[in-house]
Short mmCIF file of C-alpha atoms in Angstrom, two decimals:
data_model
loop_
_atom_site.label_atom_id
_atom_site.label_comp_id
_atom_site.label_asym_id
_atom_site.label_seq_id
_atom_site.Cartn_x
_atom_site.Cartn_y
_atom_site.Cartn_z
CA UNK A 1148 65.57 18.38 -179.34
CA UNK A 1149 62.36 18.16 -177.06
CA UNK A 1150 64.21 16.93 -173.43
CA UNK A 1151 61.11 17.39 -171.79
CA UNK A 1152 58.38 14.73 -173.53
CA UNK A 1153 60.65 12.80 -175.87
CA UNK A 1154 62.14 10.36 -172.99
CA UNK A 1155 59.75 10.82 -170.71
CA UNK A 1156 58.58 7.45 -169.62
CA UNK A 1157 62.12 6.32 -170.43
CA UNK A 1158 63.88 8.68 -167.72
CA UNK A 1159 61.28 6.63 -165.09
CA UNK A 1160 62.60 3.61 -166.37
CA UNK A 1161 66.14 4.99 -166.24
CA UNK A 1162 65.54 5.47 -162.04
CA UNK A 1163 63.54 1.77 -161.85
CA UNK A 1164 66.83 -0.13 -160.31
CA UNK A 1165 70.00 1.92 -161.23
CA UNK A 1166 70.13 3.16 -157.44
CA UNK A 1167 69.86 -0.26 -156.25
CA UNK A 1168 72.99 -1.45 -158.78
CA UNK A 1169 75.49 1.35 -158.00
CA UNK A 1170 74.67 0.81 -154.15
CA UNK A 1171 76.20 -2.65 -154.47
CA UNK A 1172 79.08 -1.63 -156.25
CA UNK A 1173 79.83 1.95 -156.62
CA UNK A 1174 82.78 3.40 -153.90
CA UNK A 1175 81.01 6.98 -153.07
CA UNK A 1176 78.51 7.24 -150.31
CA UNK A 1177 75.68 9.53 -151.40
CA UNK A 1178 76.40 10.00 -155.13
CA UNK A 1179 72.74 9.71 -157.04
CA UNK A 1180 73.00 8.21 -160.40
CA UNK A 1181 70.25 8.40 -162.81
CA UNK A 1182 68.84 10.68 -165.75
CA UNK A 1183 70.74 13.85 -165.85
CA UNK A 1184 69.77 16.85 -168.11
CA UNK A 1185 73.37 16.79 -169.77
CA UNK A 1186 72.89 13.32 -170.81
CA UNK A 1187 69.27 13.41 -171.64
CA UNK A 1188 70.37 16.34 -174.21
CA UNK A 1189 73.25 14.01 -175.51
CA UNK A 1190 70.65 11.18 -175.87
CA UNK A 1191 68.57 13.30 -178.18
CA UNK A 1192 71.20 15.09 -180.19
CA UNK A 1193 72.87 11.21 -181.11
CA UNK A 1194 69.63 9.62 -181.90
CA UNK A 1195 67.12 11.73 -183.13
CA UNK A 1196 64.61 11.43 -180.76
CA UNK A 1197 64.18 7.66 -181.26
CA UNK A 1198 63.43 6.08 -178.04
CA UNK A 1199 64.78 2.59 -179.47
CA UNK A 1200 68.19 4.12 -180.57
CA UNK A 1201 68.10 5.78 -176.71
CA UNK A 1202 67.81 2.74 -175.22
CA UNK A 1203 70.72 0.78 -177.60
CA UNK A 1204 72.89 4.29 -176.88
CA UNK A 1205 72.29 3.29 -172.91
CA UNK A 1206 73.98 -0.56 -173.55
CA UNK A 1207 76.18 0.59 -176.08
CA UNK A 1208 77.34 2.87 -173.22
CA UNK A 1209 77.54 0.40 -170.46
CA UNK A 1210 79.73 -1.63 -172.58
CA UNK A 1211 81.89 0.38 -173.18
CA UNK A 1212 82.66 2.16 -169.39
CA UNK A 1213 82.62 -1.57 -167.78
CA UNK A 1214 85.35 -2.37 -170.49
CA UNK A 1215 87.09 0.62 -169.46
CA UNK A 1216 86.62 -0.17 -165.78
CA UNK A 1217 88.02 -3.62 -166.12
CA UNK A 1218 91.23 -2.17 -168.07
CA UNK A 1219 91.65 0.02 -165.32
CA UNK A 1220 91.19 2.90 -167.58
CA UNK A 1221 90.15 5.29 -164.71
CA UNK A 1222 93.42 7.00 -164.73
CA UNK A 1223 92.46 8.44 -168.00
CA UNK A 1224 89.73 10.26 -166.59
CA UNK A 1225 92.78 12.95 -165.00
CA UNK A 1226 93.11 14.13 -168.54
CA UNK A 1227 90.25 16.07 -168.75
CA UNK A 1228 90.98 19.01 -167.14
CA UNK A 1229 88.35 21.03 -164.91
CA UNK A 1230 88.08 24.11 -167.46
CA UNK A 1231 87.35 21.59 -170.28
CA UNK A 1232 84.44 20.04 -167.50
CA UNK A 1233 83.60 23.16 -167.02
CA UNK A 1234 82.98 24.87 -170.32
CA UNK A 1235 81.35 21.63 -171.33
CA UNK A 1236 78.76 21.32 -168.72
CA UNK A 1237 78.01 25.25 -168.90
CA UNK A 1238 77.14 24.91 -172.54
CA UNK A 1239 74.99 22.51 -172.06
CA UNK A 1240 73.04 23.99 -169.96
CA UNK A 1241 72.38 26.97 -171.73
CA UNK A 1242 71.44 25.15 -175.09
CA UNK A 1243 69.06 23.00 -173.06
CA UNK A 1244 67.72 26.46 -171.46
CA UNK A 1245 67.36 27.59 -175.46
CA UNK A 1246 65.78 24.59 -175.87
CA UNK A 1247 63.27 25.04 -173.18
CA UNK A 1248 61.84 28.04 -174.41
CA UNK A 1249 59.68 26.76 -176.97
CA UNK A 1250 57.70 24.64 -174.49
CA UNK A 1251 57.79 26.89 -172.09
CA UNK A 1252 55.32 29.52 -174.22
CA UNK A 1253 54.03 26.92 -176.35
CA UNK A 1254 55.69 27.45 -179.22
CA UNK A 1255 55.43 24.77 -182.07
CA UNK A 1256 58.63 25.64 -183.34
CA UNK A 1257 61.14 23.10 -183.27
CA UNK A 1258 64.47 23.81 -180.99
CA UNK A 1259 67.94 22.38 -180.98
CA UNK A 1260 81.63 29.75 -138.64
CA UNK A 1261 82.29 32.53 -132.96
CA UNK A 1262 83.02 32.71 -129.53
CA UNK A 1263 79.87 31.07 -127.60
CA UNK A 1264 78.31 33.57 -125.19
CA UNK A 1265 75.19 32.64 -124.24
CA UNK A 1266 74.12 29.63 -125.58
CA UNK A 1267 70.63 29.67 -124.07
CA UNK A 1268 69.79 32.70 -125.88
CA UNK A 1269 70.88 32.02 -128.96
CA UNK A 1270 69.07 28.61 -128.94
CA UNK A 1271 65.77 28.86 -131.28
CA UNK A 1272 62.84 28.13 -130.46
CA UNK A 1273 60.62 25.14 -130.97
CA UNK A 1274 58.06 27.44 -133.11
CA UNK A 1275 61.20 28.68 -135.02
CA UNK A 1276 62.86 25.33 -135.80
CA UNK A 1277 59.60 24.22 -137.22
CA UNK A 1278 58.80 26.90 -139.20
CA UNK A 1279 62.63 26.72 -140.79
CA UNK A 1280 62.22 23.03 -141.08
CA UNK A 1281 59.00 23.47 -143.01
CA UNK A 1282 60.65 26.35 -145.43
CA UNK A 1283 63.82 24.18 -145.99
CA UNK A 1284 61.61 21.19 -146.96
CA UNK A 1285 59.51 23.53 -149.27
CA UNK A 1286 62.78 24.49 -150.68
CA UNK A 1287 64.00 21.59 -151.47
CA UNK A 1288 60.61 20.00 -152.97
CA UNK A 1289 59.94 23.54 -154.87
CA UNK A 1290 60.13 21.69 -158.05
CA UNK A 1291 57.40 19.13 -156.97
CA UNK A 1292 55.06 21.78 -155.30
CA UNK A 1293 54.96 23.40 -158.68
CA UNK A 1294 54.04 20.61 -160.55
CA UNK A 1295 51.58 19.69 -158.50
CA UNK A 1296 49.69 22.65 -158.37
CA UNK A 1297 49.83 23.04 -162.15
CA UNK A 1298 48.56 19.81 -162.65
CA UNK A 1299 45.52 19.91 -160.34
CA UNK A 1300 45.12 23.31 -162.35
CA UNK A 1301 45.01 21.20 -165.74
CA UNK A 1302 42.87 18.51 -164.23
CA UNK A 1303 40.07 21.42 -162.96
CA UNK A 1304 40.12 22.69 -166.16
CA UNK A 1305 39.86 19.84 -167.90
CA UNK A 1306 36.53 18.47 -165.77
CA UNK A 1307 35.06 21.86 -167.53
CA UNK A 1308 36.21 20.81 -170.80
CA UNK A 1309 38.72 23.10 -171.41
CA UNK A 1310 41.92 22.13 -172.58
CA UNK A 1311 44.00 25.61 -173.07
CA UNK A 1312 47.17 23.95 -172.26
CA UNK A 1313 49.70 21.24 -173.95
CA UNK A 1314 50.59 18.56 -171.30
CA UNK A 1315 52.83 15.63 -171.84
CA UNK A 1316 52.14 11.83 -173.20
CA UNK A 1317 50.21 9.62 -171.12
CA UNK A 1318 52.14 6.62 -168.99
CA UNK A 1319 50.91 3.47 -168.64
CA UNK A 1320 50.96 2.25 -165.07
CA UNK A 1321 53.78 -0.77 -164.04
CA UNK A 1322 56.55 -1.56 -165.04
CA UNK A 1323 58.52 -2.23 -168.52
CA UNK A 1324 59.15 -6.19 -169.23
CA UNK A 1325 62.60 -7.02 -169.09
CA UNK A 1326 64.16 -7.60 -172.62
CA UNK A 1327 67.61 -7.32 -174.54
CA UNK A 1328 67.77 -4.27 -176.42
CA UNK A 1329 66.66 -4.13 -180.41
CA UNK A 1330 69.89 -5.51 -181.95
CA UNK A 1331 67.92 -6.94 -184.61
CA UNK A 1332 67.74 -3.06 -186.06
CA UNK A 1333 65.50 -0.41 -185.34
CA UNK A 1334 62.10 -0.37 -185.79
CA UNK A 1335 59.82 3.02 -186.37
CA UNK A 1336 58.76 4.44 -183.40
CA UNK A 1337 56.00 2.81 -182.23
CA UNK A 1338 56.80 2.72 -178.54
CA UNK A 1339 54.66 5.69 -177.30
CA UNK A 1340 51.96 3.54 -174.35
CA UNK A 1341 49.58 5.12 -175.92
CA UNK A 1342 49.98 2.78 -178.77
CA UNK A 1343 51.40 -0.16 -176.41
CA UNK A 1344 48.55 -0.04 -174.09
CA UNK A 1345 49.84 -1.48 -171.47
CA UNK A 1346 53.55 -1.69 -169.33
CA UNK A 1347 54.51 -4.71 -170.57
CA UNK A 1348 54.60 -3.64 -174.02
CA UNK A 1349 55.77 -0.17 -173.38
CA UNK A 1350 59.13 -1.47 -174.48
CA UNK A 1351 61.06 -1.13 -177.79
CA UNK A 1352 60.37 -3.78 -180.91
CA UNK A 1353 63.07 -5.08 -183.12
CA UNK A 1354 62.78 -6.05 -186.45
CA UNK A 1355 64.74 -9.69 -186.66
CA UNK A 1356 64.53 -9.19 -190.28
CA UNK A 1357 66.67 -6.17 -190.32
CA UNK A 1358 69.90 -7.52 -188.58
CA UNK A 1359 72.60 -4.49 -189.79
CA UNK A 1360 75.89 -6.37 -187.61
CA UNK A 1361 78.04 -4.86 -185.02
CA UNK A 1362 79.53 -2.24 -187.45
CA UNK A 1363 76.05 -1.33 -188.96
CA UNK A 1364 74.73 -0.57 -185.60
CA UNK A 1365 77.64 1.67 -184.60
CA UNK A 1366 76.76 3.73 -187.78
CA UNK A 1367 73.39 4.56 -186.12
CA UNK A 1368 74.75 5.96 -183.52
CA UNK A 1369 77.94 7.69 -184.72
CA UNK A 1370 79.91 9.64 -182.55
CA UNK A 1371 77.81 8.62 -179.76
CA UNK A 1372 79.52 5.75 -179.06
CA UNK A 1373 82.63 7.50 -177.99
CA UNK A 1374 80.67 10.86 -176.66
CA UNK A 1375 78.57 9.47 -174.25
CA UNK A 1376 80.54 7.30 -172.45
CA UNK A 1377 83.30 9.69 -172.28
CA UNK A 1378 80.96 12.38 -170.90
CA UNK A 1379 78.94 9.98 -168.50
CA UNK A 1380 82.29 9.30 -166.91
CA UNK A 1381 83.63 12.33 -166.70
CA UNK A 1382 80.22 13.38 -165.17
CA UNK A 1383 80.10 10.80 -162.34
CA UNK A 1384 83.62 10.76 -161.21
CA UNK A 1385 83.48 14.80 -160.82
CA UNK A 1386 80.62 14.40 -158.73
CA UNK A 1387 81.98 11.54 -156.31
CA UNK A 1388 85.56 13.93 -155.92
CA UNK A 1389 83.48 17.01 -154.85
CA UNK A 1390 82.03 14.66 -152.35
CA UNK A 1391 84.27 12.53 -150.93
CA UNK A 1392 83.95 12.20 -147.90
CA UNK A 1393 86.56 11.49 -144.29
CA UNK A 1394 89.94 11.35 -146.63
CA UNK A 1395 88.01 8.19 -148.26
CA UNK A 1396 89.78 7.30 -151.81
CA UNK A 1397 88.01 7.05 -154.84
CA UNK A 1398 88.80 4.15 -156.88
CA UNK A 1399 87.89 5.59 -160.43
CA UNK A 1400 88.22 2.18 -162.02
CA UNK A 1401 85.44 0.88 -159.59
CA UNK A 1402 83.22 3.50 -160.46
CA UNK A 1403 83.77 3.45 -164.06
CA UNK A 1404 82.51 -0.53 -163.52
CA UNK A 1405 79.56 0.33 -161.53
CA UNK A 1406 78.12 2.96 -163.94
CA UNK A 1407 78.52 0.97 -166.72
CA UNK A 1408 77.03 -1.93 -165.08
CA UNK A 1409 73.84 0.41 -164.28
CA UNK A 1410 73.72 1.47 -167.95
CA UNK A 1411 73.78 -2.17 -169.05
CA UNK A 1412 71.24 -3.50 -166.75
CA UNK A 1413 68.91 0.24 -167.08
CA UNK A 1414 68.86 -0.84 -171.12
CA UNK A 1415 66.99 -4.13 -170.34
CA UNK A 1416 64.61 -2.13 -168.51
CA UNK A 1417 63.95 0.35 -171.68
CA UNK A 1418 66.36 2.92 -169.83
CA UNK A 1419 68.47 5.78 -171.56
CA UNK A 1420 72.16 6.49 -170.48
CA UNK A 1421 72.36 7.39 -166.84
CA UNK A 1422 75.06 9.01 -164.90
CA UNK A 1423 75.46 11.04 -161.55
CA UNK A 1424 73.24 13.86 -161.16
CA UNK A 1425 74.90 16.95 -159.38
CA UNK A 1426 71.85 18.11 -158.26
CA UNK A 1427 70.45 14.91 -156.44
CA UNK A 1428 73.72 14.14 -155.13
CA UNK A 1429 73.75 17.75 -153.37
CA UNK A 1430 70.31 16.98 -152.13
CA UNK A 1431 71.52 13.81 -150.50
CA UNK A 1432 74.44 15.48 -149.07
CA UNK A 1433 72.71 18.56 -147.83
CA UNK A 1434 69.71 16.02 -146.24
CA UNK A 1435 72.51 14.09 -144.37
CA UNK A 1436 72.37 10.49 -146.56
CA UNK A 1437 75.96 8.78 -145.56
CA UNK A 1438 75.38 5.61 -147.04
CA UNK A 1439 74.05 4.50 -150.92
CA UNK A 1440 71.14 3.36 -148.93
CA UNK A 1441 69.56 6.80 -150.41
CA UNK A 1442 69.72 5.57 -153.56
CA UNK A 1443 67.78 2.06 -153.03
CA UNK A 1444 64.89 4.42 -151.47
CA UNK A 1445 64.98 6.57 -154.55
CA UNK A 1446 64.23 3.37 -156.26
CA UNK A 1447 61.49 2.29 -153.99
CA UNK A 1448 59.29 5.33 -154.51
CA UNK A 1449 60.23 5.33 -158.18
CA UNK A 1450 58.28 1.80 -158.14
CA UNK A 1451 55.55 2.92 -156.15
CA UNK A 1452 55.40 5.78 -158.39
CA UNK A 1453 55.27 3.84 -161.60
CA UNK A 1454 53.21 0.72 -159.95
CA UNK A 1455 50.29 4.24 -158.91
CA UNK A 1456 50.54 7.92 -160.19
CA UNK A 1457 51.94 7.17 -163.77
CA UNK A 1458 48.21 7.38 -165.52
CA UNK A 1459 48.41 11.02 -163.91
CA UNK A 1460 51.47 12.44 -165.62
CA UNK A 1461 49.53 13.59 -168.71
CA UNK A 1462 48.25 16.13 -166.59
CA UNK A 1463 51.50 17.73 -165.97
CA UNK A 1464 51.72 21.03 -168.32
CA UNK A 1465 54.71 21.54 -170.66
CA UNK A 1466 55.43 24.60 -169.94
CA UNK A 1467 55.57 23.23 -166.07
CA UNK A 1468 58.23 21.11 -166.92
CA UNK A 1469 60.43 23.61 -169.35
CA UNK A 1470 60.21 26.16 -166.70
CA UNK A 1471 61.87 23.25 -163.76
CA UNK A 1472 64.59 21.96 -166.28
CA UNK A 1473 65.19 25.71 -167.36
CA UNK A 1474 65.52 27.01 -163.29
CA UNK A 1475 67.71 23.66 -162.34
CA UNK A 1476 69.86 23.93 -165.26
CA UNK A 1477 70.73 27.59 -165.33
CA UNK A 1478 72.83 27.31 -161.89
CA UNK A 1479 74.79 24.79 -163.85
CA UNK A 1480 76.67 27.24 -165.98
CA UNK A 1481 79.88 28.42 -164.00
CA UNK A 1482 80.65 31.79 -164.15
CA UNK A 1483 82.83 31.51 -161.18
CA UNK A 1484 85.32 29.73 -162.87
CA UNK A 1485 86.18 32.45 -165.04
CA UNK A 1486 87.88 34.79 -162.49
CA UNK A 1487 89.25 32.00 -160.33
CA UNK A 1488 91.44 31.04 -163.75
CA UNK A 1489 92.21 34.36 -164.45
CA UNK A 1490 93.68 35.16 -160.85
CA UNK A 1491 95.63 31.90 -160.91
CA UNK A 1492 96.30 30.80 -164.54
CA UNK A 1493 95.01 32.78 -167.60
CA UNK A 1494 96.46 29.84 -169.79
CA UNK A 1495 93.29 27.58 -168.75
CA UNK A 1496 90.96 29.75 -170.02
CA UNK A 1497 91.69 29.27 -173.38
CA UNK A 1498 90.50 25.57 -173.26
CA UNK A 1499 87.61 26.76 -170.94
CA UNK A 1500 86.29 29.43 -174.31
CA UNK A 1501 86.99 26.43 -176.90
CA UNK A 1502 84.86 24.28 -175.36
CA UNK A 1503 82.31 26.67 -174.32
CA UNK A 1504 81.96 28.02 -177.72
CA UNK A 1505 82.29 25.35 -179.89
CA UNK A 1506 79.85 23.20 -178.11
CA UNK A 1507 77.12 26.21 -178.37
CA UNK A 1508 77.49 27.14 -181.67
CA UNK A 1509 79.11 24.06 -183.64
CA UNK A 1510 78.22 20.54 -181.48
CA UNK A 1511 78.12 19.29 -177.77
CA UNK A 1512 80.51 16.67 -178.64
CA UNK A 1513 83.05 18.45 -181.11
CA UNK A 1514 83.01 21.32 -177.85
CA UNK A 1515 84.56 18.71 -175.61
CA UNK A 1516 86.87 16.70 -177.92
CA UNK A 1517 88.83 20.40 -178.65
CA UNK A 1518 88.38 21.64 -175.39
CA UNK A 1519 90.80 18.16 -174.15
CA UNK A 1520 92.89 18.55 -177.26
CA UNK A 1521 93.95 21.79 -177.00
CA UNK A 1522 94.36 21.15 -172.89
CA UNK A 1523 96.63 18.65 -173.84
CA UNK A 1524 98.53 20.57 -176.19
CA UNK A 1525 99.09 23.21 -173.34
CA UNK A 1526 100.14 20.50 -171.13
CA UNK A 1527 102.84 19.41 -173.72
CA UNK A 1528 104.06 22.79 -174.04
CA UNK A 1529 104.85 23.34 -170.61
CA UNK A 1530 106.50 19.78 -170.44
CA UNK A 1531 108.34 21.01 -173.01
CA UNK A 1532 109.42 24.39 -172.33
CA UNK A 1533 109.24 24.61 -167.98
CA UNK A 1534 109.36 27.29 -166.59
CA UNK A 1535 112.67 26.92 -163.34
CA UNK A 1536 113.24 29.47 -160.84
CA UNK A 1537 116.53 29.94 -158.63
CA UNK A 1538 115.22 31.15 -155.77
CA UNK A 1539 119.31 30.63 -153.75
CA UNK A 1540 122.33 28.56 -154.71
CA UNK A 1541 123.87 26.95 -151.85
CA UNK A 1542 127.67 25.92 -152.14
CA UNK A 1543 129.26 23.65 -150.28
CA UNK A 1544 127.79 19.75 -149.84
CA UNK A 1545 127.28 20.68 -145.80
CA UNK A 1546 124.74 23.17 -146.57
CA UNK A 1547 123.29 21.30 -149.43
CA UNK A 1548 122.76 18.80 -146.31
CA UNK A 1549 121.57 20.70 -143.93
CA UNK A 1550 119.06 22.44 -146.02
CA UNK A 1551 117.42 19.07 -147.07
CA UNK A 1552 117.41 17.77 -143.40
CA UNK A 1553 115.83 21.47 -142.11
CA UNK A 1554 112.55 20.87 -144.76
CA UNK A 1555 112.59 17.45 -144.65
CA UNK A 1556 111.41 17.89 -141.05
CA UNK A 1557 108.58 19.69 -141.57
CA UNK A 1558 105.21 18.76 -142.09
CA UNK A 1559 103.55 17.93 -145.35
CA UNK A 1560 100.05 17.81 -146.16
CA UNK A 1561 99.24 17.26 -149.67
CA UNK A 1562 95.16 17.91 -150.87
CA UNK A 1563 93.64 15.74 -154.06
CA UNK A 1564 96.31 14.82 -154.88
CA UNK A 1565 96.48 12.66 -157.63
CA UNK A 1566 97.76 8.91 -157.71
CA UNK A 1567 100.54 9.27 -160.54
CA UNK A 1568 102.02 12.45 -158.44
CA UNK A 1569 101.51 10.77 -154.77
CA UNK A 1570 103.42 8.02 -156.00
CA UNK A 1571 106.68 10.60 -156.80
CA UNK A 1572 106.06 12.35 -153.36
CA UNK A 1573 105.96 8.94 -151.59
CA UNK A 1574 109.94 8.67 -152.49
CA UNK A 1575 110.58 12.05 -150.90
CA UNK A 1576 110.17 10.50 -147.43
CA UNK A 1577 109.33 13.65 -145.51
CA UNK A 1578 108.66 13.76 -141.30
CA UNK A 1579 104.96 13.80 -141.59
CA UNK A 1580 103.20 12.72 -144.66
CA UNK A 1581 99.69 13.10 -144.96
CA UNK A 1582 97.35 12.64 -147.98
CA UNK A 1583 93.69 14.31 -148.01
CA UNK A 1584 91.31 14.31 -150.95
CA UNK A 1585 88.62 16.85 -149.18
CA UNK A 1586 89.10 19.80 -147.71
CA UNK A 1587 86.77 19.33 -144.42
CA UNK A 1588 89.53 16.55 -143.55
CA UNK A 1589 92.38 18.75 -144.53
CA UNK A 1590 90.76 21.12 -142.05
CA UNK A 1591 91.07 18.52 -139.49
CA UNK A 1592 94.79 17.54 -140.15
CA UNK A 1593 95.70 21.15 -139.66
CA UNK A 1594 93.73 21.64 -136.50
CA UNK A 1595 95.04 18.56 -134.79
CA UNK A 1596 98.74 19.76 -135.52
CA UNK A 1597 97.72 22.94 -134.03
CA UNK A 1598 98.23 25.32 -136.79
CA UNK A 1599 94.77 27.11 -136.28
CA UNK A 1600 91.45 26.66 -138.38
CA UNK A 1601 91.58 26.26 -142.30
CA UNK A 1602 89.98 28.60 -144.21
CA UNK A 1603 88.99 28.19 -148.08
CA UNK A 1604 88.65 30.85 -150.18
#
């Protein structure tokens, strides 16, 4: 399950035009879609490596969420709960971290907010804000500063003729030649630009003597089909509710459309399944991008890149690159999450431990298909059996009347909230009904009624 090398090439395809797509019809303002390590993992567990069965997995995919989209579907997307998300994403990042290891000592082995005083004081420096500008841009490029210097260290060594370490495929320069994806059955895997020679041919070759039909190709893929999707979806609309931004509403629908409208254009550039990355989309955030005009530069330098620097990649060590996936994708797994559910609600940590431990030690995709099921089994049982406390009986109908009218009056502020339940608060008609889906505008609300600051714990 080699995430590093096996889609390598195909990841750059993956960030060609996506950017530019969800831009024009996505509803978030700075999520970044593209190759994410959760999917890249999924990609190789459901076909085998097999760069043409990636790219079919990608339009298979797209398919499938535009569908959904167009249903209106997104609603389904509140039945994954966050522990199932949760105990999902953390196992996959530590199997791809276990997965890492073998390239990262070149193993051959193979691997599955205060009162202002004095404001003039307290102002820094020119000298200062340059030197913290320059470490917070080092931070934030870390990644790229060590792959650079390890691959200038590969390309010294290798003017001397040594060659002591493994580096990754070579990339042709340019870009892949627009074509429908093999559904004329799969070839063997002869898409490596090595072989190809050039960009235009870097691309995957059908077979139009091995046609195996709608139901043949599904068998390819398996599970896949329904995985993938599910987990692309679940992936991206996560991302745009943590950042949603000025009370905006998130149509998940509309997102659901634009992702799989990415996926199905990506696969005619020899893309794999893309989704929102976490990790880009904080770097966007944290840079100040407020518009998906982030994402159409992304795609700009990821031409340039392609169109310049691609013949270069082969210089880039393995190790290099096991030891960035392994140090991005270990601050994935939430251990947080574990004591906030057992403050609040022990209950939720049963689906949080199903998930977690079935997808490390049986599969990725069996983890997350229990994980829902038994969520939804605990959400039947307290339908079934809830739990009703008298707090005071009132007798008399003037009381009953006055008591309504007293908290009808107040205030009421509800936070991500979802649609189904706004819909039964709507009916309550209250004095002041407001809706927030972030908590910096919920902060806001509370300050302009002049109940003090907000504070989030």
């Amino acid at each position: 399950m080699g995430v590093v090398c096996r889609f390598g090439f195909f990841g750059l395809y993956a960030c060609l035009l996506t950017g530019i797509w969800y831009a024009a019809l996505g509803t978030t303002d700075v999520v970044s879609v593209g190759p994410t390590a959760v999917m890249s993992l999924l990609t190789a567990e459901f076909t085998g490596g097999d760069q043409q069965r990636a790219v079919l997995l990608a339009f298979f995919t797209g398919a499938v969420v535009t569908a959904a989209g167009c249903l209106r579907l997104g609603f389904l997307v509140d039945f994954f709960s966050v522990p199932v998300v949760s105990g999902f994403v953390s196992a996959a990042s530590i199997t791809i971290c276990t997965t890492q290891i073998k390239g990262l000592f070149g193993l051959k082995m193979l691997g599955q907010r205060r009162p202002q005083r004095d404001q003039r004081s307290l102002k820094p420096s020119r000298r200062s804000r340059l030197l913290s500008g320059s470490l917070w841009m080092l931070s934030i490029a870390r990644n790229g500063v060590v792959v650079l210097v390890t691959s200038v260290l590969v390309l010294v060594l290798e003017s001397h003729q040594l060659h002591p370490f493994s580096t990754t495929e070579t990339v042709a320069a340019g870009f892949p030649s627009p074509q429908l994806p093999p559904f004329y059955g799969l070839a063997s895997n002869t898409t490596s630009p090595e072989v190809a020679g050039s960009a235009g041919n870097a691309s995957v070759v059908a077979d139009p003597t091995r046609w195996p039909g709608v139901a043949g190709m599904a068998s390819e893929l398996g599970l896949g089909l329904v995985v993938v999707p599910l987990v692309a979806t679940i992936e991206c609309m996560a991302i745009a509710k943590a950042f949603a931004a000025h009370n905006r509403p998130q149509d998940h629908s509309q997102e659901m459309i634009a992702l799989g409208v990415c996926n199905l254009l990506g696969a005619l550039f020899s893309s794999y399944t893309v989704t929102g990355s976490f990790s880009r989309t904080a770097l966007n955030h944290a840079s100040g991008a407020a518009t998906p005009i982030a994402g159409v530069i992304t795609c700009i330098f990821v031409m340039i890149t392609l169109g310049s620097l691609t013949p270069y990649f082969r210089y880039i060590p393995t190790a290099t690159l096991s030891a960035v996936i392994i140090c991005a994708v270990f601050f994935m797994v939430d251990w947080k999450i574990v004591l906030d559910l057992w403050r609040c609600r022990k209950l939720d940590l049963i689906p949080l431990f199903v998930t977690l431990l079935a997808g490390l030690f049986w599969r990725l995709e069996y983890g997350i298909l229990l994980g829902t099921g038994v969520s939804l089994l605990l959400l039947l049982h307290r339908a079934a059996r809830p739990k009703v406390t008298l707090s005071y009986r009132l007798t008399g109908l003037a009381a009953a009347a006055k008591s309504l009218q007293r908290d009808g009056g107040r205030p009421l502020m509800l936070l991500e909230i979802k649609p189904s339940v706004l819909t039964i608060w709507s009916g309550t008609d209250p004095a002041a009904f407001l809706v927030s889906q972030s908590e910096t505008a919920a902060a806001q609300l509370i300050d302009q009624w002049g109940e003090g600051r907000a504070r989030y714990r």
